[in-house]
Coordinates of C-alpha atoms in Angstrom, one line a residue:
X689 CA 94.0 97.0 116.1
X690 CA 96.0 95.0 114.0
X691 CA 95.1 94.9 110.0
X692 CA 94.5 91.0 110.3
X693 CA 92.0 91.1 113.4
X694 CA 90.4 94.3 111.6
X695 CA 89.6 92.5 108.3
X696 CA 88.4 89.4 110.3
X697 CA 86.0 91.2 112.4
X698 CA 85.1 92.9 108.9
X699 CA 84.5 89.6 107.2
X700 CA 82.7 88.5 110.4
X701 CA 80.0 91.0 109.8
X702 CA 79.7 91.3 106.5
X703 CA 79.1 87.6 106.7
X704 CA 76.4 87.9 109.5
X705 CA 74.6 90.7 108.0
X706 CA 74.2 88.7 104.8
X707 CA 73.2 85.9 106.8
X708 CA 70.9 87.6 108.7
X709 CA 68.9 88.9 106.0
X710 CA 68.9 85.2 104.2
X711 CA 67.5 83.7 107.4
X712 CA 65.0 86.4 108.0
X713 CA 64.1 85.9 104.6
X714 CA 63.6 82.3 104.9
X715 CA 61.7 82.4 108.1
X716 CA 59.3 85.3 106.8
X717 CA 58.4 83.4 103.6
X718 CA 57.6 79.9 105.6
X719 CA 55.5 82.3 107.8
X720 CA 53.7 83.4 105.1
X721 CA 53.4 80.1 102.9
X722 CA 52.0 78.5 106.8
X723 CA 50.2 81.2 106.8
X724 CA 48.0 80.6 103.3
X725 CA 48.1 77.1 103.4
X726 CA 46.2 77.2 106.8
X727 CA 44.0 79.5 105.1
X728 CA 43.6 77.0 102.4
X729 CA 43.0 74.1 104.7
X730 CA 40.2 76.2 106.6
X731 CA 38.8 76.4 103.2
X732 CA 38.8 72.8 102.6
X733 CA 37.5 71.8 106.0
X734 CA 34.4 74.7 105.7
X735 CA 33.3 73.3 102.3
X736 CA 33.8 69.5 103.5
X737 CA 31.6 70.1 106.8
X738 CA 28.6 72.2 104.7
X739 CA 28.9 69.3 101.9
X740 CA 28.4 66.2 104.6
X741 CA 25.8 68.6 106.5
X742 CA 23.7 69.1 103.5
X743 CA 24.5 66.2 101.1
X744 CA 24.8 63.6 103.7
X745 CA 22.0 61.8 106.2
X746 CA 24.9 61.7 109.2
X747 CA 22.4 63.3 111.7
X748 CA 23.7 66.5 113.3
X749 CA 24.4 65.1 116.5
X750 CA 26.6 62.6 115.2
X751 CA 28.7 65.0 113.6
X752 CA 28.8 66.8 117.0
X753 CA 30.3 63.7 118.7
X754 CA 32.7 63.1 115.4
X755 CA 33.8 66.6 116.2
X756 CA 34.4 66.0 119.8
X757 CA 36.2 63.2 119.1
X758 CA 38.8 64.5 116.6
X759 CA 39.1 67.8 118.5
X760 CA 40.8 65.2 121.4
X761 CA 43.2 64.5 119.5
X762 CA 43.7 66.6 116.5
X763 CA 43.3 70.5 116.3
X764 CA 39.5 70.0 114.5
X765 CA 38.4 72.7 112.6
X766 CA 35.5 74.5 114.3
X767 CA 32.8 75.3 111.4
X768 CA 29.5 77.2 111.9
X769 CA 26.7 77.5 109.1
X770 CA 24.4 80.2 108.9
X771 CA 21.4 81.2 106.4
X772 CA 20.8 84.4 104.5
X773 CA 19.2 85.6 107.8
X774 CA 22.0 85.7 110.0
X775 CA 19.7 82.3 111.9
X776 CA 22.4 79.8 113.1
X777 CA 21.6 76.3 111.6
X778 CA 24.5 74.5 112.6
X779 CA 27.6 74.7 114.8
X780 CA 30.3 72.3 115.9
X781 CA 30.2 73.4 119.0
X782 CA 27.9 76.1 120.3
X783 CA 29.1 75.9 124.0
X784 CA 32.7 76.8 123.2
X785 CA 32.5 79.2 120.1
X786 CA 35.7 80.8 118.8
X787 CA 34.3 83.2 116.4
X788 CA 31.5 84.2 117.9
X789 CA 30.0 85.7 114.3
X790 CA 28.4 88.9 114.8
X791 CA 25.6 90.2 112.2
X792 CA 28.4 92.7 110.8
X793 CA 30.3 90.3 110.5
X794 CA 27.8 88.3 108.9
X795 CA 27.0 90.4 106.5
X796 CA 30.3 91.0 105.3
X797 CA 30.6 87.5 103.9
X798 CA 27.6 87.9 102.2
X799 CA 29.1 91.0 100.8
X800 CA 32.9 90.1 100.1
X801 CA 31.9 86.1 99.2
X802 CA 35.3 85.5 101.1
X803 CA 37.3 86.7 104.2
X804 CA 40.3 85.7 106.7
X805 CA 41.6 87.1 109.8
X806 CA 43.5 86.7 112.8
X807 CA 41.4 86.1 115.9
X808 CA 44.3 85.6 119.0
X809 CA 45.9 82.9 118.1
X810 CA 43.1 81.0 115.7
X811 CA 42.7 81.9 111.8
X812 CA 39.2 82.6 110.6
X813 CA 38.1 82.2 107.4
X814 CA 34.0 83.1 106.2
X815 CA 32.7 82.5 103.1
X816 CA 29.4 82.0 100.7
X817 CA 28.2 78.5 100.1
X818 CA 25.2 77.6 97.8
X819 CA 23.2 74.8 98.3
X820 CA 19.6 73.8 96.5
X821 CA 19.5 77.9 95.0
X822 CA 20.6 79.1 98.7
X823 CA 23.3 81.0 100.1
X824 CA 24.5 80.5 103.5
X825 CA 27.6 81.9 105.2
X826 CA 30.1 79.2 106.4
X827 CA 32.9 79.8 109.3
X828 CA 36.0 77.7 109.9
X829 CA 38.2 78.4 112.8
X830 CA 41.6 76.8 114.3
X831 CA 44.5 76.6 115.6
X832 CA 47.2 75.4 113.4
X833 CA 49.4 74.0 115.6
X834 CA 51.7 71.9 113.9
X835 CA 52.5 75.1 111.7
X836 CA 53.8 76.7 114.5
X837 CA 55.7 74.1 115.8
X838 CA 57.3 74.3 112.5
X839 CA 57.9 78.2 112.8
X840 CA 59.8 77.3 116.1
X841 CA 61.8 74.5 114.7
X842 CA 62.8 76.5 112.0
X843 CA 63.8 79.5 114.3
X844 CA 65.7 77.6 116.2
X845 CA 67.7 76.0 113.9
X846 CA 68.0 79.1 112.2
X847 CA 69.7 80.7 115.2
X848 CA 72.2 77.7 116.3
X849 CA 73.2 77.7 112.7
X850 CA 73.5 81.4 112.3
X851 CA 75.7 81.3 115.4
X852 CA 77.8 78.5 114.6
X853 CA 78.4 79.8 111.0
X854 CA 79.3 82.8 112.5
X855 CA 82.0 81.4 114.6
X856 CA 83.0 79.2 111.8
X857 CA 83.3 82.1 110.0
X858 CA 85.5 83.6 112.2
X859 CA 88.0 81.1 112.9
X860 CA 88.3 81.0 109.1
X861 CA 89.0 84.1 108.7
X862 CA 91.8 84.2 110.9
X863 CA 93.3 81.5 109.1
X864 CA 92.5 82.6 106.2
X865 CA 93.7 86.7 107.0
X866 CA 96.9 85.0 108.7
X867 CA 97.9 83.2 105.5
X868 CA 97.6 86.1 103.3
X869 CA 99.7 88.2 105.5
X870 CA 102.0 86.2 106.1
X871 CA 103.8 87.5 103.5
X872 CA 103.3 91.2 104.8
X873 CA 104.7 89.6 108.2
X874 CA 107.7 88.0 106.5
X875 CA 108.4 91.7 105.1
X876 CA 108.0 93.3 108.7
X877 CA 110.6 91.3 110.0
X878 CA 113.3 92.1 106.8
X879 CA 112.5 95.7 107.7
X880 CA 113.7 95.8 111.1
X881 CA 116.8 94.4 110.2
X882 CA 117.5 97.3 107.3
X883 CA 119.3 100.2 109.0
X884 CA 122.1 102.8 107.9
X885 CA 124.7 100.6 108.0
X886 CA 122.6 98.0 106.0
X887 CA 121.2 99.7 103.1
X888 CA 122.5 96.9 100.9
X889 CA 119.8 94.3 102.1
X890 CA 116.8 93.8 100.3
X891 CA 113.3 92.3 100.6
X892 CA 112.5 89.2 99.0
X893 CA 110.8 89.2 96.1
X894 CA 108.5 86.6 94.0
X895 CA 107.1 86.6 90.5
X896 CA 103.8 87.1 91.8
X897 CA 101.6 89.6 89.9
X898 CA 100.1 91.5 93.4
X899 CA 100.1 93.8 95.4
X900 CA 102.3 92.4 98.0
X901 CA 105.5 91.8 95.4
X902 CA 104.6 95.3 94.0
X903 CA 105.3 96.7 97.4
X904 CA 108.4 94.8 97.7
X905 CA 110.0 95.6 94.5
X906 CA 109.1 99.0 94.9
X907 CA 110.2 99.3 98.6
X908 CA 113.8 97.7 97.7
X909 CA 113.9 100.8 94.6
X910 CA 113.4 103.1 97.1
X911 CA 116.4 101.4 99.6
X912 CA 118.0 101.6 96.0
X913 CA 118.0 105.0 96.0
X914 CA 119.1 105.7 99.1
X915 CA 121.3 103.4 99.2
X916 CA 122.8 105.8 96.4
X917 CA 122.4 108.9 98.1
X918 CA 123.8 107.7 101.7
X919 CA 127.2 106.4 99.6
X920 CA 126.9 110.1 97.7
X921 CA 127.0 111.6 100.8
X922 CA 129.6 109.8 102.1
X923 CA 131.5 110.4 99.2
X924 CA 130.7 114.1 99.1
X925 CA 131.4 114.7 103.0
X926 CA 134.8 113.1 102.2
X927 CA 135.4 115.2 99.2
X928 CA 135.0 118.4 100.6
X929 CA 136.9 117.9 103.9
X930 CA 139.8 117.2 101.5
X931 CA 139.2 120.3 99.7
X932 CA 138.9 122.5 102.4
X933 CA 141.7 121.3 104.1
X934 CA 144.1 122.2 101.2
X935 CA 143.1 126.0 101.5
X936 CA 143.0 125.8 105.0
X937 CA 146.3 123.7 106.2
X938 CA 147.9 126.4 103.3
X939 CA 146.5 129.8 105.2
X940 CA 148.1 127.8 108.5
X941 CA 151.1 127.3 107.5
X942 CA 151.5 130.8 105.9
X943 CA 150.3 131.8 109.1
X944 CA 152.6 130.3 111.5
X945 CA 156.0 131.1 109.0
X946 CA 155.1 135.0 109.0
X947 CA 154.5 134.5 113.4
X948 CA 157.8 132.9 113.7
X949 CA 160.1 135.1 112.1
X950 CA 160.8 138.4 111.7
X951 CA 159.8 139.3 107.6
X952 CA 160.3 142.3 105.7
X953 CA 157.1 144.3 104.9
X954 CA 157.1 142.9 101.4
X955 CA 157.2 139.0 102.7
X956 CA 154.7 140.1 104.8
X957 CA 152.2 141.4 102.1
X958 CA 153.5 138.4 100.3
X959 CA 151.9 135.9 103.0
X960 CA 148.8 138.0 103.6
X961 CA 148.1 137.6 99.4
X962 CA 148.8 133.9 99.8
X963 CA 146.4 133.9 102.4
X964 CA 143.6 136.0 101.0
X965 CA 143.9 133.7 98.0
X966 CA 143.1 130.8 99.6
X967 CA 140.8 132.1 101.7
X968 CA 138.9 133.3 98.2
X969 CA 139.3 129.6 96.9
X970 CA 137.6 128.7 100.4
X971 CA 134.8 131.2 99.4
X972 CA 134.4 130.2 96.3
X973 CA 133.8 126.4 97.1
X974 CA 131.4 127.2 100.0
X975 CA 129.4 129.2 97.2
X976 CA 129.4 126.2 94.9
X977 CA 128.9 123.9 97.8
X978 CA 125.8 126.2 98.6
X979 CA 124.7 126.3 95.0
X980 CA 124.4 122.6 94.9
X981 CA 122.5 122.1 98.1
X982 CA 120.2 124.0 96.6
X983 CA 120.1 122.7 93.5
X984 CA 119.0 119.3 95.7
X985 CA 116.0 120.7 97.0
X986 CA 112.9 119.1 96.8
X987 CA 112.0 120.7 93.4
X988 CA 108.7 121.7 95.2
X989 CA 110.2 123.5 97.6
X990 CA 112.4 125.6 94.7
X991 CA 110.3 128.4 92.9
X992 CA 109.7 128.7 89.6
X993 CA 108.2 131.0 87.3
X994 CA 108.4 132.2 83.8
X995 CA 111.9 133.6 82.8
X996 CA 113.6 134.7 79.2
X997 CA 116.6 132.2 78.5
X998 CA 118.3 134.4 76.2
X999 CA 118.2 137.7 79.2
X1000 CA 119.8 135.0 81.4
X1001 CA 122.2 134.1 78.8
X1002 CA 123.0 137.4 78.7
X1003 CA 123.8 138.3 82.2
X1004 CA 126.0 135.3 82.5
X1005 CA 127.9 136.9 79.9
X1006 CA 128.3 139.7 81.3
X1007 CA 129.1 138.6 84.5
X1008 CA 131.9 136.6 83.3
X1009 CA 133.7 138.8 81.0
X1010 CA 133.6 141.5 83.8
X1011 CA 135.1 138.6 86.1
X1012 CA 137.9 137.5 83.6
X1013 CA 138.6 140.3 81.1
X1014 CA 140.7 138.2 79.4
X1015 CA 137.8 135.9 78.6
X1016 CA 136.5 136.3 75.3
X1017 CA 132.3 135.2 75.0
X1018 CA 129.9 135.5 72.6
X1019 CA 126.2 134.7 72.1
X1020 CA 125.1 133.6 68.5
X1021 CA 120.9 133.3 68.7
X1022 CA 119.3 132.5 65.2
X1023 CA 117.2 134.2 63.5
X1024 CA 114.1 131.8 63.4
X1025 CA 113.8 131.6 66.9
X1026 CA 111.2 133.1 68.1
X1027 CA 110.5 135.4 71.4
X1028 CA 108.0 132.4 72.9
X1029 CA 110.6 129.6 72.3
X1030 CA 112.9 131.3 74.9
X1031 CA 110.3 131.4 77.3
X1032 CA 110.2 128.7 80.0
X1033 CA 109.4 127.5 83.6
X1034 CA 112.6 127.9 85.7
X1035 CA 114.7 129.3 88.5
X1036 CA 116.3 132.1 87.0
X1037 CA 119.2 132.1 89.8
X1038 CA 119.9 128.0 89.4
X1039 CA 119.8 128.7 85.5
X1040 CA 122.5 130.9 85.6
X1041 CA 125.0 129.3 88.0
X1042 CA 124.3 126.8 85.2
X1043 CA 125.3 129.1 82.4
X1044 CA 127.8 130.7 84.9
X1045 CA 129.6 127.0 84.7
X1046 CA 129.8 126.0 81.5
X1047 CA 130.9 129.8 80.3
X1048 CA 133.5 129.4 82.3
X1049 CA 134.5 126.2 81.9
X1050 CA 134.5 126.7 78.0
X1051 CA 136.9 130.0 78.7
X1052 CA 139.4 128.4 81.2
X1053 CA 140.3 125.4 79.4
X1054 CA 140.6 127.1 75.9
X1055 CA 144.0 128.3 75.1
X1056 CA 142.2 131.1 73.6
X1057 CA 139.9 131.8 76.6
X1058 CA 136.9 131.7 73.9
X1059 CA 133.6 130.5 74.3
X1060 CA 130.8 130.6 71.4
X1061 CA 127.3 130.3 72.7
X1062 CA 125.1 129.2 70.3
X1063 CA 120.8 128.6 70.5
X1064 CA 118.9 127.5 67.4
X1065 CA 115.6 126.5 67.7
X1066 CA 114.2 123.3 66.6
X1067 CA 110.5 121.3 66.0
X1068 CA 110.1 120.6 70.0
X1069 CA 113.5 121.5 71.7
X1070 CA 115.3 124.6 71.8
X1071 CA 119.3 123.9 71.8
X1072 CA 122.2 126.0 73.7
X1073 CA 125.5 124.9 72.7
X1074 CA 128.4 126.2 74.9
X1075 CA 131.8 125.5 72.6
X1076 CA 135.1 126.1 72.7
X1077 CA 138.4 125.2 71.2
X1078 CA 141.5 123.0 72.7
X1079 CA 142.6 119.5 74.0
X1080 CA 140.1 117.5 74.0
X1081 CA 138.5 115.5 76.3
X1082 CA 139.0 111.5 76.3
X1083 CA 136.4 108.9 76.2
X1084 CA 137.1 107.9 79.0
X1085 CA 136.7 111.8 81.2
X1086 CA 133.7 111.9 79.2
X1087 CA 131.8 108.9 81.1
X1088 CA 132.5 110.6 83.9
X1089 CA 132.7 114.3 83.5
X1090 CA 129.6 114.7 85.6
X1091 CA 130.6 113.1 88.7
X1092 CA 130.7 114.9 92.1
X1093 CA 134.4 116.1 92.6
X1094 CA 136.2 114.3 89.6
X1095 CA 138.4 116.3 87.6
X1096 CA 140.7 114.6 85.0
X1097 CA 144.5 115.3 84.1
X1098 CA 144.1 117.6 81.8
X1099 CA 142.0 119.7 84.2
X1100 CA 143.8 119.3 87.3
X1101 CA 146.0 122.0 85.6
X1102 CA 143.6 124.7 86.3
X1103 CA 142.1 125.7 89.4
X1104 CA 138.7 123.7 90.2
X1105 CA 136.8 121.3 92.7
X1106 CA 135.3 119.3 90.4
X1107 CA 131.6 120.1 91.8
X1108 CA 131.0 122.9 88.7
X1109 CA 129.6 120.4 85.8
X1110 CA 128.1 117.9 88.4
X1111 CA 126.2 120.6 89.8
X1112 CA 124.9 122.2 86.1
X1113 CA 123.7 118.7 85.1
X1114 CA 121.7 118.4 88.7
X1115 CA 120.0 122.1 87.8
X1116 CA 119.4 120.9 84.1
X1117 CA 117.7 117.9 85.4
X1118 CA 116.2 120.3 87.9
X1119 CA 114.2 122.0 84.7
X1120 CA 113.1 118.8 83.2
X1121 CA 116.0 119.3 79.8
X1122 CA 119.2 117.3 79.4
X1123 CA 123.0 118.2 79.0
X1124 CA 125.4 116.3 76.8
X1125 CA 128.5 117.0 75.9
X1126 CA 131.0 115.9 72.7
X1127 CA 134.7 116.2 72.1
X1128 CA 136.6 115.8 68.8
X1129 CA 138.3 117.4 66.3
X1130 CA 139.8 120.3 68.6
X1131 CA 136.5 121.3 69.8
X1132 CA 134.3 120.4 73.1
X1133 CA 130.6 121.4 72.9
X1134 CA 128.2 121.1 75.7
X1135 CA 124.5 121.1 74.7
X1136 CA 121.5 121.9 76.6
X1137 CA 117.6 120.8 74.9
X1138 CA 115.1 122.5 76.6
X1139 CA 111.5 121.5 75.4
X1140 CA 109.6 124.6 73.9
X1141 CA 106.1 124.8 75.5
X1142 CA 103.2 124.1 73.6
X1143 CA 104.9 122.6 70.8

């Protein structure tokens, strides 16, 4: 069911039941005001026919015939009089009597001065009427008719209304559900025309505070976004077919020279060395490459837990010295820092192909090989600065030193694929801290802030 017909037929019967219970309302409380105002009249009519029997000189018979006469005619009020002992001393009509009093009944209005009740269709009413130091019981009993009528009239109107409000209603709220989403409709449509190839489209948009523009504008950040990744892809899937086909159109080549001529042993070692070096390079990008897909997990699917910075730290250390001996790296931690400030919620593997990077960036492009790592601790933030001496790097590498796959002049010199700093600013990011990095005056430091906990 469609969200339009669902929040019609919604409307629809929220709209009936309220409806319902002002109509049943209305037609209870004109029941009940008919109700005592019949009782009221009965009253009336009791005291009027015991004041013209007693106070009057219309003989008894004559009131018989006016009775008659009315009753014809009009719904009359049928009244009977009776004394302290229960004796009948007058009646409207004694042949055709409604109430029929009984002596219980009787006695009761002496008792209670007043009653009413239902008798079939007729409303009774007894009471006490003094006369000349006397008390007599007085009965009045009709049919009230024209309040009925009333009643029925009223129902029915009350039903054709309720059902032609109710269709109103109905009608109205398609229109009215159909205008409001419209807009929702409009948006439909836009979507179906978005696909891969057309991530640059975008929903319209209004300057209308609701919900529907909130959607939008939030709907064309998220084609933003991917947008962004699909052309990072692209541009990534492109990258690394180039890279790997340096290594491997090399190891061919070798290949096919060493298959189609006769070599001395030594060329022959010679080839297989040029070979197993490339094929190394190849490993070692497929290990990046690896690193970096998983450094764009979902970080809820990564797993962290508590780790040391400063035992991380150290193993990259000594990992990469025992890697390069030539590389000379040394970790400088203050004095004030304290044991919780290293402390933090991480991926101990991510955070050292991190460290792994930067250590060996700083080494490789130094003409020294020399890298200082330094971590001081501050108010909120602990800081690791990864420095080293040599050319540095220009404004312009610097805007874009974190790319996927860029590398600039100066370090297309060494070996690289450009995915090492792209990937440690991802896994930074990955840990909630940031990564900046400064050149000048000989020196090139990059700088990690991680936020102590608690502080």
């Amino acid at each position: 069911m469609k969200i339009r017909t669902r929040l019609t037929l919604l409307f629809t019967l929220i709209t009936a039941m309220l409806l319902g219970v002002y109509s049943f309302s209305i037609y209870y409380s004109s029941k009940e005001a008919r109700e005592k105002s019949f009782y009221s009249e009965l009253q009336n009519e009791a005291i009027a026919k015991a004041d013209l029997f007693f106070q009057s000189s219309l003989p008894e018979q004559e009131m018989h015939k006016l009775y008659k006469n009315n009753n014809r005619t009009l719904n009359e009020v049928q009244v009977a009089i009776y004394d302290s002992n229960h004796q009948l001393i007058y009646h409207d009509d004694a042949k055709v009597d409604y109430v029929k009093e009984t002596p219980a009944m009787l006695s009761q209005i002496f008792q209670k001065k007043k009653i009413n009740f239902f008798l079939n269709n007729l409303q009774v009413i007894g009471m006490v009427y003094h006369h000349s130091g006397k008390s007599y019981a007085v009965t009045a009993a009709s049919y009230d008719k024209y309040g009925y009528e009333y009643l029925t009239h009223l129902l029915t109107i009350s039903i054709i209304a309720f059902i032609s409000i109710l269709i109103l209603i109905y009608l109205a709220g398609i229109f009215l559900s159909k205008k409001a989403l419209s807009p929702l409709s409009e948006m439909v449509n836009q979507i179906k025309k978005i696909t891969a190839g057309k991530l640059q489209l975008r929903l319209k948009t209004t300057g209308e505070k609701d919900e529907l523009n909130e959607l939008a504008q939030n709907f064309n950040g998220m084609l933003k976004r991917l947008e962004n990744s699909f052309d990072s892809q692209k541009h990534f899937v492109s990258n690394i077919s180039h890279e790997l086909r340096t290594p491997l159109s090399a190891i061919i080549t070798e290949l096919e020279l060493a298959s189609e001529k006769e070599q001395t042993k030594e060329e022959y070692r010679q080839t297989i060395r040029y070979a197993l070096e490339d094929a190394r390079n190849m490993a070692k990008l497929s290990n990046s490459l690896m690193d970096l897909a998983k450094a764009s997990y979902d970080p809820n699917e990564i797993s962290f837990s508590e780790v040391r910075l400063d035992e991380i730290l150290l193993e990259s250390y000594t990992k990469i010295t025992r890697e390069n001996p030539a590389y000379k790296v040394s970790l400088n931690i203050e004095n004030e820092v304290e044991e919780h400030q290293l402390i933090t919620q991480g991926n101990e593997y991510l955070l050292q192909v991190a460290f792994n990077n930067l250590i060996d960036n700083a080494c490789k492009y130094s003409p020294e090989h020399i890298c200082s790592i330094d971590v001081i601790a501050h108010k909120n933030t602990l800081s690791i600065s990864f420095t080293n001496t040599g050319i540095i790097i220009s404004r312009e590498d610097l805007q874009r030193i974190f790319e996927p796959f860029y590398r600039s002049e100066t370090s297309k010199k060494e070996k690289g694929y450009g995915i090492g700093l792209f990937l440690t600013e991802k896994i930074i990011h990955l840990h909630h801290a940031t990564i900046s990095v400064a050149s000048e005056h000989n020196k090139t430091i990059f700088t990690i802030q991680f936020e102590i906990p608690g502080s």
